[in-house]
């Protein structure tokens, strides 16, 4: 039986998160967003159903849904999947069995749901192509479709960095030109020093960051000049980081991420939780340079930066403070689609 599988990495934002939201990037002064694909992957597999129905199963969320095409619009279980099927599939085409799994915890701030959305949509496109029903799509078309569906579903503007982190993996610098987003992807062998300095850990408490982004977006367009100035400062730090990446100045990259994080905390006092604060303090006391909560508006996963020789000591401190160290490193590839007959 024809089976299509799509797998992609999640991402850690190093600088310039939030600035990638459509429209917001165009009122700022040449902002950049820098992110790092990590191998906490999302995976989706698709095959035809035998009875024309749609079967959705999320292994990590332990959720299931089944129904006919006409039921998808009202699906309250796995609604993102249902809406993506409505956007990328057709009523007259076969029913599908869809199974998904994400290694990133829900609400981690790693863009896991957006990564799953990229995997599902690309798998749907590939399945349609293999069946002789559809065509192949460009990266830009894929991002546009998924971003529009997610925006419709959550009723607030979304950024694009999660999608590009999933599609490209590795290290990405996003620029927001009038003609569209430009993505420069740096190979992982050039960023080995950055990988050696990073620990990824989970605080044990997930949280959603989308509404933090929405409050920022709304305030900017309501005319908050002080906020606009701070966002331009964040954009400037991300721009400097992009320059340092070009020169393989990885310690400078880490320091600029630290400076960006200090600014970000001043915008969102609630971006840290009691759990992440405790882990941060334990890591700093053990010799870490700094830590940051992942996700533009805060999530449950943290990236901790430390000298390589102190790494094991800091890991022990994180675990003693209640953190779960995740086996994650920089991904060396992006979205991967496989077809099996």
CSV table of C-alpha atoms in Angstrom, one decimal:
chain,number,residue,atom,x,y,z
A,1,UNK,CA,0.0,0.0,0.0
A,2,UNK,CA,1.2,3.5,-0.9
A,3,UNK,CA,2.5,5.2,2.3
A,4,UNK,CA,4.0,8.7,2.5
A,5,UNK,CA,6.1,9.8,5.5
A,6,UNK,CA,7.3,13.3,6.2
A,7,UNK,CA,9.7,14.1,9.0
A,8,UNK,CA,11.2,17.5,10.1
A,9,UNK,CA,13.1,19.1,13.0
A,10,UNK,CA,11.7,21.6,15.5
A,11,UNK,CA,13.7,24.8,16.2
A,12,UNK,CA,15.2,26.9,18.9
A,13,UNK,CA,15.0,30.7,18.4
A,14,UNK,CA,18.3,32.4,19.1
A,15,UNK,CA,17.2,36.0,18.3
A,16,UNK,CA,14.5,38.0,16.7
A,17,UNK,CA,11.5,35.8,17.5
A,18,UNK,CA,8.1,37.7,17.2
A,19,UNK,CA,9.7,39.9,14.5
A,20,UNK,CA,8.8,37.3,11.9
A,21,UNK,CA,5.1,37.9,12.3
A,22,UNK,CA,3.6,39.1,9.0
A,23,UNK,CA,3.2,42.9,8.8
A,24,UNK,CA,5.2,43.5,12.0
A,25,UNK,CA,8.4,42.8,10.2
A,26,UNK,CA,7.6,45.5,7.6
A,27,UNK,CA,7.3,48.3,10.1
A,28,UNK,CA,10.7,47.6,11.8
A,29,UNK,CA,14.1,48.6,10.7
A,30,UNK,CA,15.7,45.7,8.7
A,31,UNK,CA,14.9,43.0,11.4
A,32,UNK,CA,16.3,39.5,11.3
A,33,UNK,CA,15.2,36.3,12.9
A,34,UNK,CA,17.8,33.6,13.7
A,35,UNK,CA,16.9,30.1,14.6
A,36,UNK,CA,18.5,26.7,15.0
A,37,UNK,CA,16.9,23.4,13.9
A,38,UNK,CA,17.2,20.6,16.5
A,39,UNK,CA,16.6,16.9,16.1
A,40,UNK,CA,13.5,16.7,18.3
A,41,UNK,CA,11.6,15.8,15.2
A,42,UNK,CA,8.0,15.7,14.2
A,43,UNK,CA,6.8,12.9,11.9
A,44,UNK,CA,3.6,12.2,9.9
A,45,UNK,CA,2.7,9.2,7.9
A,46,UNK,CA,-0.3,8.9,5.5
A,47,UNK,CA,-1.9,6.0,3.6
A,48,UNK,CA,-5.3,5.5,1.9
A,49,UNK,CA,-8.2,4.3,4.1
A,50,UNK,CA,-10.2,1.3,3.0
A,51,UNK,CA,-13.6,2.9,3.5
A,52,UNK,CA,-13.3,6.5,2.4
A,53,UNK,CA,-13.2,7.9,5.9
A,54,UNK,CA,-10.5,10.0,7.5
A,55,UNK,CA,-8.6,8.6,10.5
A,56,UNK,CA,-6.4,10.9,12.5
A,57,UNK,CA,-4.1,9.6,15.3
A,58,UNK,CA,-1.6,11.6,17.4
A,59,UNK,CA,0.6,9.2,19.2
A,60,UNK,CA,2.3,11.7,21.5
A,61,UNK,CA,-1.0,13.5,22.4
A,62,UNK,CA,-2.9,10.2,22.6
A,63,UNK,CA,-5.8,11.6,20.6
A,64,UNK,CA,-7.8,10.1,17.8
A,65,UNK,CA,-10.5,11.2,15.5
A,66,UNK,CA,-12.4,9.7,12.6
A,67,UNK,CA,-15.1,10.8,10.2
A,68,UNK,CA,-16.2,11.7,6.7
A,69,UNK,CA,-15.0,14.7,4.7
A,70,UNK,CA,-18.1,16.6,5.7
A,71,UNK,CA,-17.2,16.1,9.4
A,72,UNK,CA,-13.7,17.7,9.2
A,73,UNK,CA,-14.9,21.3,9.5
A,74,UNK,CA,-16.4,20.5,12.9
A,75,UNK,CA,-13.6,18.3,14.2
A,76,UNK,CA,-12.7,19.5,17.8
A,77,UNK,CA,-10.1,16.8,18.2
A,78,UNK,CA,-6.9,17.5,16.3
A,79,UNK,CA,-8.5,20.6,14.6
A,80,UNK,CA,-5.2,21.7,12.9
A,81,UNK,CA,-4.9,18.5,11.1
A,82,UNK,CA,-8.6,18.6,10.0
A,83,UNK,CA,-8.2,22.2,8.7
A,84,UNK,CA,-5.0,21.3,6.8
A,85,UNK,CA,-6.7,18.4,5.1
A,86,UNK,CA,-9.6,20.7,4.0
A,87,UNK,CA,-7.0,23.1,2.6
A,88,UNK,CA,-4.6,20.6,0.9
A,89,UNK,CA,-6.9,17.7,-0.1
A,90,UNK,CA,-10.2,17.4,-2.0
A,91,UNK,CA,-13.5,15.9,-1.2
A,92,UNK,CA,-13.6,13.6,-4.2
A,93,UNK,CA,-10.1,12.2,-3.4
A,94,UNK,CA,-9.6,9.0,-1.2
A,95,UNK,CA,-10.0,9.0,2.5
A,96,UNK,CA,-6.8,8.8,4.5
A,97,UNK,CA,-5.2,7.2,7.6
A,98,UNK,CA,-2.9,9.8,9.2
A,99,UNK,CA,-0.6,9.1,12.1
A,100,UNK,CA,1.6,11.7,13.8
A,101,UNK,CA,4.2,11.9,16.5
A,102,UNK,CA,6.3,14.8,17.8
A,103,UNK,CA,9.3,14.3,20.1
A,104,UNK,CA,9.0,17.9,21.4
A,105,UNK,CA,6.7,18.3,24.4
A,106,UNK,CA,3.5,20.2,23.7
A,107,UNK,CA,3.8,23.9,24.6
A,108,UNK,CA,7.6,23.6,24.6
A,109,UNK,CA,8.2,26.8,22.6
A,110,UNK,CA,10.0,24.8,19.8
A,111,UNK,CA,7.4,25.3,17.1
A,112,UNK,CA,6.2,21.6,17.3
A,113,UNK,CA,2.7,22.2,16.1
A,114,UNK,CA,3.9,24.2,13.2
A,115,UNK,CA,6.5,21.6,12.4
A,116,UNK,CA,3.8,18.9,12.4
A,117,UNK,CA,1.7,21.1,10.1
A,118,UNK,CA,4.5,21.4,7.6
A,119,UNK,CA,5.0,17.6,7.7
A,120,UNK,CA,1.3,16.9,7.2
A,121,UNK,CA,0.8,19.4,4.4
A,122,UNK,CA,3.9,18.2,2.5
A,123,UNK,CA,2.8,14.6,3.0
A,124,UNK,CA,-0.6,15.4,1.6
A,125,UNK,CA,0.9,17.2,-1.4
A,126,UNK,CA,3.2,14.2,-2.0
A,127,UNK,CA,0.3,11.7,-1.7
A,128,UNK,CA,-1.8,13.6,-4.2
A,129,UNK,CA,1.2,13.8,-6.6
A,130,UNK,CA,1.9,10.0,-6.3
A,131,UNK,CA,-1.8,9.3,-7.0
A,132,UNK,CA,-1.8,11.5,-10.0
A,133,UNK,CA,-4.2,14.0,-8.4
A,134,UNK,CA,-2.0,17.0,-7.6
A,135,UNK,CA,1.3,18.8,-8.3
A,136,UNK,CA,4.4,19.5,-6.3
A,137,UNK,CA,4.7,22.8,-4.4
A,138,UNK,CA,7.5,25.1,-3.7
A,139,UNK,CA,8.8,25.9,-0.2
A,140,UNK,CA,7.2,29.3,-0.3
A,141,UNK,CA,3.8,27.9,-1.4
A,142,UNK,CA,4.0,25.3,1.4
A,143,UNK,CA,4.7,28.0,4.1
A,144,UNK,CA,2.0,30.3,2.8
A,145,UNK,CA,-0.7,27.6,3.0
A,146,UNK,CA,0.3,26.4,6.4
A,147,UNK,CA,0.6,29.9,7.8
A,148,UNK,CA,-2.8,30.9,6.5
A,149,UNK,CA,-4.5,27.8,7.9
A,150,UNK,CA,-2.9,28.3,11.4
A,151,UNK,CA,-3.8,32.0,11.4
A,152,UNK,CA,-7.4,31.2,10.6
A,153,UNK,CA,-7.5,28.5,13.3
A,154,UNK,CA,-5.9,30.6,16.2
A,155,UNK,CA,-7.5,33.9,15.1
A,156,UNK,CA,-4.3,35.9,15.5
A,157,UNK,CA,-1.3,36.8,13.3
A,158,UNK,CA,1.5,34.1,13.1
A,159,UNK,CA,5.2,34.3,12.3
A,160,UNK,CA,7.0,32.2,9.8
A,161,UNK,CA,10.2,31.1,11.5
A,162,UNK,CA,8.8,27.8,12.7
A,163,UNK,CA,8.0,26.7,9.2
A,164,UNK,CA,11.4,27.5,7.8
A,165,UNK,CA,13.1,25.8,10.8
A,166,UNK,CA,11.2,22.7,9.9
A,167,UNK,CA,11.8,22.9,6.1
A,168,UNK,CA,15.5,23.7,6.3
A,169,UNK,CA,16.8,22.5,9.6
A,170,UNK,CA,20.3,23.6,10.4
A,171,UNK,CA,20.9,27.3,11.3
A,172,UNK,CA,18.7,29.9,9.6
A,173,UNK,CA,18.8,33.6,9.2
A,174,UNK,CA,15.5,35.1,8.0
A,175,UNK,CA,15.3,38.5,6.4
A,176,UNK,CA,12.0,40.2,5.6
A,177,UNK,CA,12.2,42.0,2.3
A,178,UNK,CA,9.3,43.8,0.6
A,179,UNK,CA,9.2,41.0,-2.0
A,180,UNK,CA,9.1,38.3,0.6
A,181,UNK,CA,11.0,36.4,3.3
A,182,UNK,CA,14.6,35.5,2.4
A,183,UNK,CA,16.1,32.5,4.2
A,184,UNK,CA,19.8,31.9,4.4
A,185,UNK,CA,20.7,28.4,5.7
A,186,UNK,CA,24.1,27.7,7.3
A,187,UNK,CA,25.4,24.1,7.3
A,188,UNK,CA,25.8,22.5,10.7
A,189,UNK,CA,29.5,21.7,10.4
A,190,UNK,CA,30.1,25.5,10.5
A,191,UNK,CA,28.1,25.7,13.8
A,192,UNK,CA,29.8,22.8,15.7
A,193,UNK,CA,31.1,25.2,18.4
A,194,UNK,CA,27.5,26.4,19.0
A,195,UNK,CA,26.2,22.9,19.4
A,196,UNK,CA,29.0,22.0,21.8
A,197,UNK,CA,28.0,25.0,24.0
A,198,UNK,CA,24.3,24.2,24.2
A,199,UNK,CA,22.1,22.1,26.5
A,200,UNK,CA,18.4,21.7,25.8
A,201,UNK,CA,16.1,20.9,28.8
A,202,UNK,CA,12.4,20.8,29.7
A,203,UNK,CA,11.1,22.5,32.7
A,204,UNK,CA,8.2,20.1,33.1
A,205,UNK,CA,5.6,22.8,32.5
A,206,UNK,CA,4.3,23.6,29.1
A,207,UNK,CA,2.7,26.9,28.1
A,208,UNK,CA,1.4,28.6,25.0
A,209,UNK,CA,3.2,31.7,23.7
A,210,UNK,CA,0.8,32.8,20.9
A,211,UNK,CA,-1.2,35.3,22.9
A,212,UNK,CA,2.0,37.0,24.1
A,213,UNK,CA,2.9,37.6,20.5
A,214,UNK,CA,-0.6,38.9,19.8
A,215,UNK,CA,-0.4,41.5,22.6
A,216,UNK,CA,2.9,42.8,21.2
A,217,UNK,CA,1.4,42.9,17.7
A,218,UNK,CA,-1.6,44.8,18.7
A,219,UNK,CA,0.3,47.4,20.8
A,220,UNK,CA,2.7,48.2,18.0
A,221,UNK,CA,-0.2,48.9,15.6
A,222,UNK,CA,-1.9,50.9,18.3
A,223,UNK,CA,1.1,53.3,18.2
A,224,UNK,CA,3.2,52.2,21.2
A,225,UNK,CA,6.5,53.9,20.2
A,226,UNK,CA,8.4,52.7,23.3
A,227,UNK,CA,7.6,49.1,22.3
A,228,UNK,CA,8.5,49.7,18.7
A,229,UNK,CA,11.9,51.0,19.8
A,230,UNK,CA,12.5,47.9,21.9
A,231,UNK,CA,11.5,45.6,19.0
A,232,UNK,CA,13.9,47.5,16.8
A,233,UNK,CA,16.7,46.9,19.3
A,234,UNK,CA,15.9,43.2,19.2
A,235,UNK,CA,16.0,43.3,15.4
A,236,UNK,CA,19.3,45.1,15.6
A,237,UNK,CA,20.8,42.4,17.8
A,238,UNK,CA,19.6,39.7,15.5
A,239,UNK,CA,21.1,41.6,12.6
A,240,UNK,CA,24.4,41.7,14.4
A,241,UNK,CA,24.1,38.0,15.1
A,242,UNK,CA,23.7,37.3,11.5
A,243,UNK,CA,27.0,39.1,10.8
A,244,UNK,CA,28.8,37.2,13.5
A,245,UNK,CA,27.5,33.9,12.1
A,246,UNK,CA,29.0,34.8,8.7
A,247,UNK,CA,32.4,35.2,10.5
A,248,UNK,CA,32.0,32.0,12.6
A,249,UNK,CA,32.2,34.1,15.7
A,250,UNK,CA,30.2,31.7,17.8
A,251,UNK,CA,31.0,33.1,21.3
A,252,UNK,CA,29.8,36.5,20.0
A,253,UNK,CA,26.6,34.8,18.7
A,254,UNK,CA,26.0,33.4,22.2
A,255,UNK,CA,26.6,36.8,23.8
A,256,UNK,CA,24.2,38.5,21.4
A,257,UNK,CA,21.5,35.9,22.1
A,258,UNK,CA,22.0,36.7,25.8
A,259,UNK,CA,21.6,40.4,25.2
A,260,UNK,CA,18.5,39.7,23.1
A,261,UNK,CA,17.0,37.5,25.9
A,262,UNK,CA,17.5,40.3,28.4
A,263,UNK,CA,15.5,42.7,26.2
A,264,UNK,CA,12.8,40.0,25.6
A,265,UNK,CA,12.3,39.5,29.3
A,266,UNK,CA,11.7,43.3,29.7
A,267,UNK,CA,8.9,43.0,27.1
A,268,UNK,CA,7.3,39.9,28.7
A,269,UNK,CA,7.8,39.7,32.4
A,270,UNK,CA,5.7,36.5,32.5
A,271,UNK,CA,7.9,34.8,29.9
A,272,UNK,CA,9.6,32.9,32.7
A,273,UNK,CA,7.9,30.6,35.1
A,274,UNK,CA,8.9,29.6,38.6
A,275,UNK,CA,10.2,26.3,37.1
A,276,UNK,CA,12.4,28.0,34.4
A,277,UNK,CA,13.7,30.5,36.9
A,278,UNK,CA,14.8,27.8,39.3
A,279,UNK,CA,16.5,25.9,36.5
A,280,UNK,CA,18.2,29.1,35.2
A,281,UNK,CA,19.6,29.9,38.7
A,282,UNK,CA,20.9,26.4,39.2
A,283,UNK,CA,22.6,26.4,35.8
A,284,UNK,CA,24.2,29.8,36.4
A,285,UNK,CA,25.4,28.7,39.8
A,286,UNK,CA,27.0,25.7,38.2
A,287,UNK,CA,28.8,27.8,35.7
A,288,UNK,CA,26.5,28.3,32.7
A,289,UNK,CA,26.8,31.5,30.7
A,290,UNK,CA,23.0,32.0,30.5
A,291,UNK,CA,19.8,30.3,29.6
A,292,UNK,CA,16.7,31.4,27.6
A,293,UNK,CA,13.2,30.1,27.4
A,294,UNK,CA,12.4,28.8,23.9
A,295,UNK,CA,9.5,30.3,21.9
A,296,UNK,CA,9.1,34.0,21.1
A,297,UNK,CA,6.6,34.4,23.9
A,298,UNK,CA,7.8,31.7,26.2
A,299,UNK,CA,7.5,27.9,26.3
A,300,UNK,CA,8.4,25.0,28.5
A,301,UNK,CA,11.8,24.2,27.0
A,302,UNK,CA,15.0,26.1,27.7
A,303,UNK,CA,18.3,26.4,25.9
A,304,UNK,CA,21.3,26.7,28.3
A,305,UNK,CA,24.7,27.9,27.0
A,306,UNK,CA,27.9,26.8,28.8
A,307,UNK,CA,31.6,26.2,28.2
A,308,UNK,CA,32.1,22.7,27.0
A,309,UNK,CA,34.3,21.7,29.9
A,310,UNK,CA,31.5,22.7,32.4
A,311,UNK,CA,28.7,21.0,30.5
A,312,UNK,CA,28.4,17.9,32.6
A,313,UNK,CA,28.4,19.8,35.8
A,314,UNK,CA,25.7,22.1,34.6
A,315,UNK,CA,23.6,19.1,33.4
A,316,UNK,CA,23.7,17.7,36.9
A,317,UNK,CA,22.6,21.0,38.3
A,318,UNK,CA,19.7,21.3,35.9
A,319,UNK,CA,18.5,17.8,36.8
A,320,UNK,CA,18.8,18.5,40.5
A,321,UNK,CA,16.6,21.6,40.0
A,322,UNK,CA,13.9,19.5,38.4
A,323,UNK,CA,14.8,20.0,34.7
A,324,UNK,CA,14.8,17.1,32.2
A,325,UNK,CA,17.8,17.3,29.9
A,326,UNK,CA,16.7,16.4,26.3
A,327,UNK,CA,18.9,14.5,23.9
A,328,UNK,CA,18.9,17.3,21.3
A,329,UNK,CA,21.5,18.7,19.0
A,330,UNK,CA,21.5,20.8,15.8
A,331,UNK,CA,19.8,19.0,13.0
A,332,UNK,CA,21.9,18.5,9.9
A,333,UNK,CA,18.9,18.4,7.5
A,334,UNK,CA,15.4,19.7,7.1
A,335,UNK,CA,12.1,18.3,5.9
A,336,UNK,CA,12.4,14.8,4.6
A,337,UNK,CA,9.7,13.0,2.6
A,338,UNK,CA,9.7,9.3,1.8
A,339,UNK,CA,7.4,7.2,-0.4
A,340,UNK,CA,6.9,3.5,0.1
A,341,UNK,CA,4.8,1.3,-2.1
